[in-house]
């Protein structure tokens, strides 16, 4: 069986002043194609580090990450760059849009960086923006958009290259509840359209409820996992998570 | 893969979002380009003016043909001119006949008869080969009754254009001539001779002889493509026979080419300095931009931007700044140079600009941008995608700073090695200019961060107290970004270095030229004393005694030295180096070595390839006797050098050997030779004159009476007092000529040149202050949160402004101190390079140690005050903007 993401014995340490921090201590994780997995854990559990390593934003010390059938540890810096560009979409809590470009230009940027800009690209971007309900704000710069609008632009940018895997780091952390709800519903639509695997890091049970499965990290290791469908509401899910994370 | 359109789009958007800093950076590029365009145009205009003026004064002949025996009244036959004109390499040739004629004019005070030097000229070719400046009228045409007179002749004879004068070659037979032109008098009173000009046929008629020539001026055709005029002169001399001497003209193409080369080297040096200065500013600005946008670059890396694409984005930023800077720079440069030429219109005949200057400026702008962008490019390629999500802490690495300081010291040591360790002058010059000079800048620049750290540790308390800022806040003001601060210090330092070098060299040159040692203030001469050795002069008291007497009677005189000049015969008519030293031999110039060397700065020429001699030993040998000094021209034309002997015939008829102890020249004489039409006269004298001891002159040649004395006036004596003294001396039988006016003129020219160069240095400083402003803006921007916190805990706006000013004071102090140090060092080395180039030593700052330290102190103080003031000016606006920002905005910056 092929996995969208397969992490084996992943280890990562980093220095914090004179201190050596073991962020990940042998993480094993398998995520199937089309799956939506939420990674949860307390602060310092290593969930964000795991996401950064899986999204090829950082290098790991040992272990293995297979993404869309390709092993990240075997790739050179330039291969990783291409891989990030074509196979991975990332949505951040801080949106991370280029402040000097308009919403449209932000979404178009990956295509231009890739050199895969085609005459029909304009139409495709417009469609994507329309699907995420921000086409009317396409010519505005990020500072003129609300948090929810910025996050939707970020999703559009992450999906424009139609990557097989989308990583999201606390995507609704900076949004109010109404914007967050709108975000989830639009994300669902987009993912359905692109058949994308989603790996999301969150500490909010309400956000995690949108995933199919929750993986809980504790002290740099997988503490356990559970299916979201087993819980009727966020409270029950939160209780299960608390029990595993403790 | 490059995505230039995105790069430009990002750059333009960045400009629109934060325009101030890119504008400042563009202005820095513009200043560098303007500096080069301006200086290039200035040089081009000056070169044009000099070429034209020198051409007018010296003529444009490539070669001069003269009789080999010049003290015998021999002239070249008329056929010689035809023979020379027939040579295939010759473009044009004109003969010149020199004699004396008497002029008589009828004025209001009755008729005046005076003898003047007369020059018979070729009416067609002479104006082309020796163009003269006319106060009124024109040159003589072929008409025999036309005459042009020097301005001094016109003054003495009280004639103007159109007046009629009587001309006589023998003082008896007269003819009438009309004055058609008045020639501008040479600016040097010391050596100007009242001269009249007429067609050569007219002069020959007055002298009742066929036209003959004292000199034939020759201009070679362009097709001859001559490069070595001296070699050609020797060859032509041999071909024309032993009775003829051919010498290369002073204004030869080779000389002009050499002059052009030197100007280009200066332009190149200024270009390098401007480029370094601009590169530092561009580098710092872009580096600040990278640090500020590191998150944005991280975001781009997250979405798949490669390192080369980030490089392109940064180059896009730089390219936009460069394009604007280049356009502005060329416009500023034109305006700057035009204003310069307009302001100093007395030295510039017209505004000239060479396309090469603009091209060099454009290249320098590009080079500076690329150079400045190199470190930021390296920084941007190291940005990790993680920069988009986490703040990467940057730790200070003091070991690296101290390492850089050691490398800086090594650079300074290496450039010294390049100077003292290379023995070939040519190799040394080019190695030093191309490698040594940049090493000096690199060395001092690398010292900057370390000195800043030391100053920050020890100076923050003092500066904090002065500006009422807590020293603890200052202690880490710059050491967290030492390289960026070091870059700013380096940029300011270069401006200060230029400023200090220019002022120190200017001061030194001024003192050196205007000091009496360059050129004595007065030259006294006596007609009676100049008579041949015989009964009259033998009745006169000893010249040394008379000199002492004159000094005792005239309190204005600081120093005096007597000179005896007379012809001596030599035993053998020997030839060497293709030239013949005539039997009538040289003029023996007897001097009192001690007082003479005190009054006249002798420059000792050490010919390349010959063993070096010690000037101190040479002076001792001159004092001891039986030794002589010869001129550089004597050495070059006669081929006799140090250690060679000349046998003179003494007064008792016996031979006596004299050994050449030194080859000398004098800057004063060089100046006179080069700038005024006196070269041929000087060459004639110099090749036939030797400098000997006065005791030898008396012992061996029985010379007692002197023909002249050199006098230096006490400092502070007014021109009016000098004029009165000169009048008295004239009444005593010692007419005099003065170099006071000449020195004043030279001093004025030096002052103007120094002022112009100071403007350039100030331009570099202003350019650097743009960089400081840039950095302070970045610093204030980066510390908005810190400012917000300080405001929240009760700091006033004034305190924040004082904090920023205190920080830039540190930068100003360090830059000023380092810049002054580098500048004084440069001034010393510039003197050494100048000596290497022209072979003439120049006094550096002052010989007196106390005065020298005083000057160093004053340069240091000026430099520190200047840099601190500029740093304050650059910082005050950003500081006020930062301090007056809303507290909420300042604190919001902390949320990223």
Coordinates of C-alpha atoms in Angstrom, one line a residue, chain B residues 177-501:
Chain B
X177 CA 57.4 99.4 -38.6
X178 CA 53.9 99.3 -37.4
X179 CA 52.9 97.5 -34.2
X180 CA 50.3 94.9 -35.1
X181 CA 50.0 92.9 -31.9
X182 CA 50.9 93.0 -28.2
X183 CA 51.9 89.6 -26.8
X184 CA 50.8 88.6 -23.4
X185 CA 53.8 88.8 -21.0
X186 CA 54.8 85.5 -19.3
X187 CA 53.5 85.4 -15.8
X188 CA 56.9 85.0 -14.3
X189 CA 58.9 88.2 -13.8
X190 CA 62.0 86.3 -12.8
X191 CA 62.8 85.1 -16.2
X192 CA 60.8 87.1 -18.7
X193 CA 62.7 88.9 -21.3
X194 CA 61.2 91.9 -23.2
X195 CA 60.9 90.6 -26.7
X196 CA 59.8 91.9 -30.1
X197 CA 58.6 89.6 -32.9
X198 CA 58.9 90.3 -36.7
X199 CA 59.1 88.4 -39.9
X200 CA 62.4 86.5 -40.2
X201 CA 63.2 88.3 -43.4
X202 CA 62.8 91.7 -41.8
X203 CA 65.1 90.8 -38.9
X204 CA 67.7 89.3 -41.3
X205 CA 67.5 92.6 -43.3
X206 CA 68.0 94.7 -40.1
X207 CA 71.1 92.6 -39.3
X208 CA 72.2 92.8 -43.0
X209 CA 72.5 89.0 -43.4
X210 CA 70.7 86.1 -45.0
X211 CA 68.1 84.4 -42.8
X212 CA 69.7 81.9 -40.4
X213 CA 68.2 80.1 -37.5
X214 CA 68.9 79.8 -33.8
X215 CA 66.3 77.1 -33.6
X216 CA 64.1 75.2 -36.0
X217 CA 60.9 73.9 -34.5
X218 CA 59.7 70.6 -36.0
X219 CA 56.3 68.9 -35.9
X220 CA 56.2 65.3 -37.0
X221 CA 53.4 64.0 -39.1
X222 CA 50.7 61.8 -37.4
X223 CA 51.6 59.1 -40.0
X224 CA 55.1 58.9 -38.4
X225 CA 53.2 57.4 -35.3
X226 CA 56.0 58.4 -33.1
X227 CA 56.2 57.2 -29.5
X228 CA 59.8 57.7 -28.4
X229 CA 60.7 61.3 -29.3
X230 CA 63.9 61.2 -27.4
X231 CA 65.2 58.3 -29.5
X232 CA 64.1 59.9 -32.7
X233 CA 65.9 63.2 -31.6
X234 CA 69.1 61.3 -31.1
X235 CA 68.8 59.5 -34.5
X236 CA 68.0 62.8 -36.3
X237 CA 70.9 64.5 -34.5
X238 CA 73.3 61.8 -35.9
X239 CA 71.8 62.2 -39.4
X240 CA 72.1 66.0 -39.5
X241 CA 75.7 65.9 -38.4
X242 CA 77.8 66.9 -35.3
X243 CA 77.2 70.6 -35.6
X244 CA 73.5 70.1 -34.9
X245 CA 71.7 69.2 -31.6
X246 CA 68.2 67.9 -31.8
X247 CA 66.1 67.7 -28.6
X248 CA 62.5 66.5 -28.0
X249 CA 59.9 69.2 -27.4
X250 CA 58.4 69.6 -23.9
X251 CA 54.9 69.3 -25.3
X252 CA 55.5 66.0 -27.1
X253 CA 52.7 63.6 -27.7
X254 CA 54.5 61.1 -25.4
X255 CA 54.4 63.7 -22.6
X256 CA 50.8 64.4 -23.1
X257 CA 50.1 60.7 -23.3
X258 CA 51.9 60.3 -20.0
X259 CA 50.0 63.2 -18.5
X260 CA 46.8 61.5 -19.7
X261 CA 47.8 58.3 -18.1
X262 CA 48.4 60.0 -14.8
X263 CA 45.0 61.7 -15.0
X264 CA 43.4 58.4 -15.8
X265 CA 45.1 56.8 -12.9
X266 CA 43.8 59.6 -10.6
X267 CA 40.3 59.1 -12.1
X268 CA 40.6 55.4 -11.6
X269 CA 41.7 55.9 -7.9
X270 CA 38.8 58.2 -7.3
X271 CA 36.5 55.7 -9.1
X272 CA 37.8 52.9 -6.8
X273 CA 37.3 55.0 -3.7
X274 CA 33.8 56.1 -4.8
X275 CA 33.0 52.5 -5.7
X276 CA 34.2 51.2 -2.3
X277 CA 32.2 53.9 -0.5
X278 CA 29.1 53.2 -2.5
X279 CA 29.5 49.4 -2.3
X280 CA 29.7 49.7 1.5
X281 CA 26.5 51.7 1.6
X282 CA 24.7 49.5 -0.9
X283 CA 25.9 46.4 0.9
X284 CA 24.7 47.7 4.2
X285 CA 21.4 48.7 2.8
X286 CA 20.8 45.5 1.1
X287 CA 22.0 43.5 4.1
X288 CA 19.6 45.4 6.3
X289 CA 16.9 44.7 3.8
X290 CA 17.7 41.0 3.9
X291 CA 17.6 40.9 7.7
X292 CA 14.3 42.7 7.7
X293 CA 12.8 40.6 5.0
X294 CA 14.3 37.3 6.2
X295 CA 10.8 36.1 7.0
X296 CA 9.6 37.0 3.6
X297 CA 12.5 35.2 2.0
X298 CA 11.7 32.3 4.2
X299 CA 8.1 32.3 2.9
X300 CA 9.4 32.3 -0.6
X301 CA 11.6 29.4 0.2
X302 CA 8.5 27.6 1.7
X303 CA 6.6 27.9 -1.5
X304 CA 9.5 26.6 -3.6
X305 CA 11.7 29.6 -4.4
X306 CA 15.2 28.4 -5.1
X307 CA 18.4 30.1 -3.9
X308 CA 19.2 31.4 -7.3
X309 CA 15.6 32.9 -7.5
X310 CA 16.2 34.7 -4.2
X311 CA 19.5 36.0 -5.5
X312 CA 17.6 37.3 -8.6
X313 CA 15.0 39.0 -6.3
X314 CA 17.8 40.7 -4.4
X315 CA 19.6 41.7 -7.7
X316 CA 16.2 43.0 -8.8
X317 CA 16.2 45.3 -5.8
X318 CA 19.7 46.3 -6.5
X319 CA 19.1 46.8 -10.3
X320 CA 16.2 49.2 -9.7
X321 CA 18.3 51.2 -7.2
X322 CA 21.2 51.1 -9.7
X323 CA 19.1 52.3 -12.6
X324 CA 17.8 55.2 -10.7
X325 CA 21.1 56.0 -9.1
X326 CA 22.9 55.9 -12.5
X327 CA 20.5 58.3 -14.2
X328 CA 20.5 60.7 -11.2
X329 CA 24.3 60.4 -10.9
X330 CA 25.0 61.3 -14.5
X331 CA 22.7 64.3 -14.2
X332 CA 24.2 65.4 -10.8
X333 CA 27.7 64.8 -12.3
X334 CA 27.0 67.1 -15.2
X335 CA 25.6 69.8 -13.0
X336 CA 28.4 69.4 -10.4
X337 CA 31.2 69.6 -13.0
X338 CA 29.6 72.4 -14.9
X339 CA 29.3 74.4 -11.6
X340 CA 32.9 73.5 -10.8
X341 CA 34.1 74.8 -14.2
X342 CA 31.9 77.9 -13.9
X343 CA 33.2 78.6 -10.4
X344 CA 36.8 78.3 -11.4
X345 CA 36.4 79.9 -14.8
X346 CA 39.8 81.5 -14.5
X347 CA 41.4 78.0 -14.8
X348 CA 39.1 76.5 -17.3
X349 CA 38.9 77.7 -20.9
X350 CA 35.7 75.7 -21.6
X351 CA 33.6 72.8 -20.3
X352 CA 34.7 69.5 -21.6
X353 CA 33.4 66.0 -20.8
X354 CA 34.7 62.7 -22.2
X355 CA 32.4 59.9 -22.9
X356 CA 34.9 57.6 -21.1
X357 CA 34.2 59.4 -17.8
X358 CA 30.5 58.6 -18.1
X359 CA 31.2 55.0 -19.1
X360 CA 33.7 54.6 -16.2
X361 CA 31.1 56.1 -13.9
X362 CA 28.4 53.7 -15.2
X363 CA 30.8 50.8 -14.8
X364 CA 31.8 51.9 -11.3
X365 CA 28.1 52.2 -10.4
X366 CA 27.4 48.6 -11.6
X367 CA 30.6 47.3 -10.0
X368 CA 29.7 49.0 -6.7
X369 CA 26.2 47.6 -6.8
X370 CA 27.5 44.1 -7.5
X371 CA 30.2 44.4 -4.9
X372 CA 27.8 45.7 -2.4
X373 CA 25.3 43.0 -3.2
X374 CA 27.7 40.2 -2.8
X375 CA 27.4 39.7 1.0
X376 CA 23.6 40.3 1.0
X377 CA 23.4 37.7 -1.8
X378 CA 25.4 35.3 0.3
X379 CA 23.1 36.1 3.3
X380 CA 19.9 35.5 1.3
X381 CA 21.0 32.2 -0.1
X382 CA 21.5 31.0 3.4
X383 CA 17.9 31.8 4.4
X384 CA 16.1 28.6 5.4
X385 CA 12.4 28.0 4.8
X386 CA 12.3 27.8 8.6
X387 CA 12.8 31.6 8.7
X388 CA 9.2 31.9 7.7
X389 CA 8.0 30.2 10.9
X390 CA 10.6 30.8 13.6
X391 CA 12.9 33.6 14.6
X392 CA 16.4 32.5 14.2
X393 CA 18.6 33.9 16.9
X394 CA 21.8 35.5 15.7
X395 CA 24.7 35.2 18.1
X396 CA 27.5 37.7 18.3
X397 CA 30.9 36.1 17.6
X398 CA 33.6 38.3 19.1
X399 CA 36.3 35.9 18.0
X400 CA 35.4 36.7 14.4
X401 CA 35.6 40.4 15.0
X402 CA 39.0 40.1 16.6
X403 CA 40.0 37.8 13.8
X404 CA 39.0 40.5 11.3
X405 CA 41.0 43.1 13.2
X406 CA 44.1 40.9 12.9
X407 CA 43.5 40.4 9.2
X408 CA 43.1 44.2 8.9
X409 CA 46.4 44.7 10.6
X410 CA 47.9 42.1 8.3
X411 CA 46.5 44.0 5.3
X412 CA 48.2 47.2 6.5
X413 CA 51.4 45.3 7.0
X414 CA 51.2 43.8 3.5
X415 CA 50.7 47.1 1.8
X416 CA 53.8 48.4 3.6
X417 CA 55.7 45.4 2.4
X418 CA 54.5 46.2 -1.2
X419 CA 56.0 49.6 -0.8
X420 CA 59.3 48.8 0.9
X421 CA 59.8 45.3 -0.4
X422 CA 59.6 46.0 -4.2
X423 CA 62.6 47.5 -5.7
X424 CA 61.5 48.3 -9.3
X425 CA 59.8 51.6 -9.3
X426 CA 57.3 50.8 -12.0
X427 CA 56.3 47.5 -10.4
X428 CA 56.1 49.2 -7.0
X429 CA 53.8 51.9 -8.3
X430 CA 51.3 49.7 -10.1
X431 CA 51.4 47.1 -7.3
X432 CA 50.8 49.7 -4.8
X433 CA 48.0 51.5 -6.6
X434 CA 46.2 48.3 -7.6
X435 CA 46.8 46.3 -4.5
X436 CA 48.3 48.5 -1.8
X437 CA 45.7 51.2 -1.8
X438 CA 42.7 48.8 -1.6
X439 CA 44.6 46.9 1.1
X440 CA 44.8 50.1 3.2
X441 CA 41.0 50.6 2.9
X442 CA 40.3 46.9 3.6
X443 CA 42.7 47.0 6.6
X444 CA 41.2 50.1 8.2
X445 CA 37.7 48.8 7.4
X446 CA 38.3 45.4 9.1
X447 CA 39.6 47.2 12.2
X448 CA 36.3 49.1 12.4
X449 CA 34.1 46.5 14.3
X450 CA 36.8 45.8 16.8
X451 CA 37.5 49.4 17.5
X452 CA 33.7 50.0 17.8
X453 CA 33.4 47.2 20.3
X454 CA 36.2 48.7 22.4
X455 CA 34.7 52.2 22.2
X456 CA 31.3 50.8 23.0
X457 CA 32.6 49.2 26.2
X458 CA 34.7 52.1 27.3
X459 CA 33.1 55.1 25.7
X460 CA 29.5 54.4 26.4
X461 CA 29.8 55.7 30.0
X462 CA 31.2 59.0 28.9
X463 CA 28.8 59.5 25.9
X464 CA 25.9 58.4 28.1
X465 CA 26.8 61.0 30.7
X466 CA 27.2 63.8 28.1
X467 CA 23.8 63.0 26.5
X468 CA 22.0 61.9 29.7
X469 CA 21.4 58.4 28.5
X470 CA 21.9 55.3 30.7
X471 CA 25.2 53.8 29.6
X472 CA 23.8 50.3 30.0
X473 CA 21.5 51.0 27.0
X474 CA 24.4 52.0 24.9
X475 CA 26.7 49.2 25.8
X476 CA 25.2 46.8 23.2
X477 CA 24.0 49.4 20.7
X478 CA 26.1 48.3 17.8
X479 CA 27.9 45.2 18.9
X480 CA 24.9 43.1 18.2
X481 CA 25.2 44.1 14.5
X482 CA 29.0 44.8 14.4
X483 CA 29.5 44.1 10.7
X484 CA 26.7 46.4 9.6
X485 CA 28.0 49.1 11.9
X486 CA 31.5 48.4 10.6
X487 CA 30.2 48.9 7.1
X488 CA 28.9 52.3 8.0
X489 CA 32.0 53.3 9.8
X490 CA 34.0 52.2 6.7
X491 CA 31.8 54.3 4.4
X492 CA 32.1 57.4 6.7
X493 CA 35.8 56.6 7.1
X494 CA 36.5 56.7 3.4
X495 CA 35.0 60.2 3.2
X496 CA 37.0 61.4 6.1
X497 CA 40.1 59.7 4.7
X498 CA 39.7 61.6 1.5
X499 CA 39.0 64.8 3.3
X500 CA 42.0 64.4 5.6
X501 CA 44.3 63.3 2.8

